[in-house]
Amino acid sequence: MLGDSTINRRNVVKAGAGIAISTTISAVTRDAHAQAAGNARTLIIASHPYPDRSVVNKALWEVAREADDTLFRNLEAVYGDDMRGFDRAAERKLYEKMDRLVMMFPIHWFNLTPMLKAYMNEVWGVGAPPELRGKELLVVTTTAGDAKAYSGEGRLGFSIEEVLTPLRASARYTGMTFSKPLAFLGAAGAGPDALRGYQEALATRLREEPKKA
Ligand SMILES: Cc1cc2nc3c(=O)[nH]c(=O)nc-3n(C[C@H](O)[C@H](O)[C@H](O)COP(=O)(O)O)c2cc1C
């Protein structure tokens, strides 16, 4: 479980020896060590309530884990379903060096996943964490509904940007730059070619410079 917390391997290698990882310390503390050593500029917070059933997000995680200058963390891998178990201080420490926060999740009932919402409640709290100010918020999300469904004339009548309004509002409230979401619409049941395309699109986006205010 903790092995998927997940530290970007290259950053750990780049950071060199000397990161003594005790199996007794929490995954978040271990990641904090990696962050301190690696100074990753992009922090990816991924969440999926049913990882055993995921196809698309799992494919995206492969890219996220390997991206340069990136720390990848999977909330359910670190905390399970414990919505009150977040290590607030350690999680917020990860924001210090970061320039871009990526939230990566499937749309379920036109919303965030429960653990990602709980993360915001518990880690961000009721105020606007000052560590987030001026940094980029990039949403990477996946849906079953296709582009037609997520259009004004489509079945839903809302674009994906509109569905993501709470996150845009949260970005504005916290002083973050809400960049254009990377939304893979109609992605459920994607085959190998489509998955490769999604992976390439994510890798390209992660190679872009963070959009700081
Ligand atoms: C409980 C549940 C609710 C869902 N709600 C939506 C939804 O509101 N809109 C939508 O487009 N897709 C919805 N989906 C489909 C998922 O978004 C889609 O299966 C997922 O993005 C594919 O990624 P995955 O393979 O990583 O799970 C839902 C799926 C589940 C299991």
Short mmCIF file of C-alpha atoms in Angstrom, two decimals, residues 137 161-162 164-173 176 178:
data_model
loop_
_atom_site.label_atom_id
_atom_site.label_comp_id
_atom_site.label_asym_id
_atom_site.label_seq_id
_atom_site.Cartn_x
_atom_site.Cartn_y
_atom_site.Cartn_z
CA LEU A 137 -3.70 24.36 -10.19
CA GLU A 161 -15.11 23.42 -17.32
CA GLU A 162 -18.51 24.22 -15.83
CA LEU A 164 -15.23 21.85 -12.49
CA THR A 165 -16.47 25.23 -11.26
CA PRO A 166 -15.92 24.40 -7.56
CA LEU A 167 -12.24 23.81 -8.23
CA ARG A 168 -11.97 26.99 -10.27
CA ALA A 169 -13.57 28.87 -7.39
CA SER A 170 -11.22 27.17 -4.95
CA ALA A 171 -8.24 28.19 -7.06
CA ARG A 172 -9.40 31.77 -7.13
CA TYR A 173 -10.06 31.75 -3.39
CA MET A 176 -3.88 29.96 -7.49
CA PHE A 178 -6.47 27.74 -12.60
#
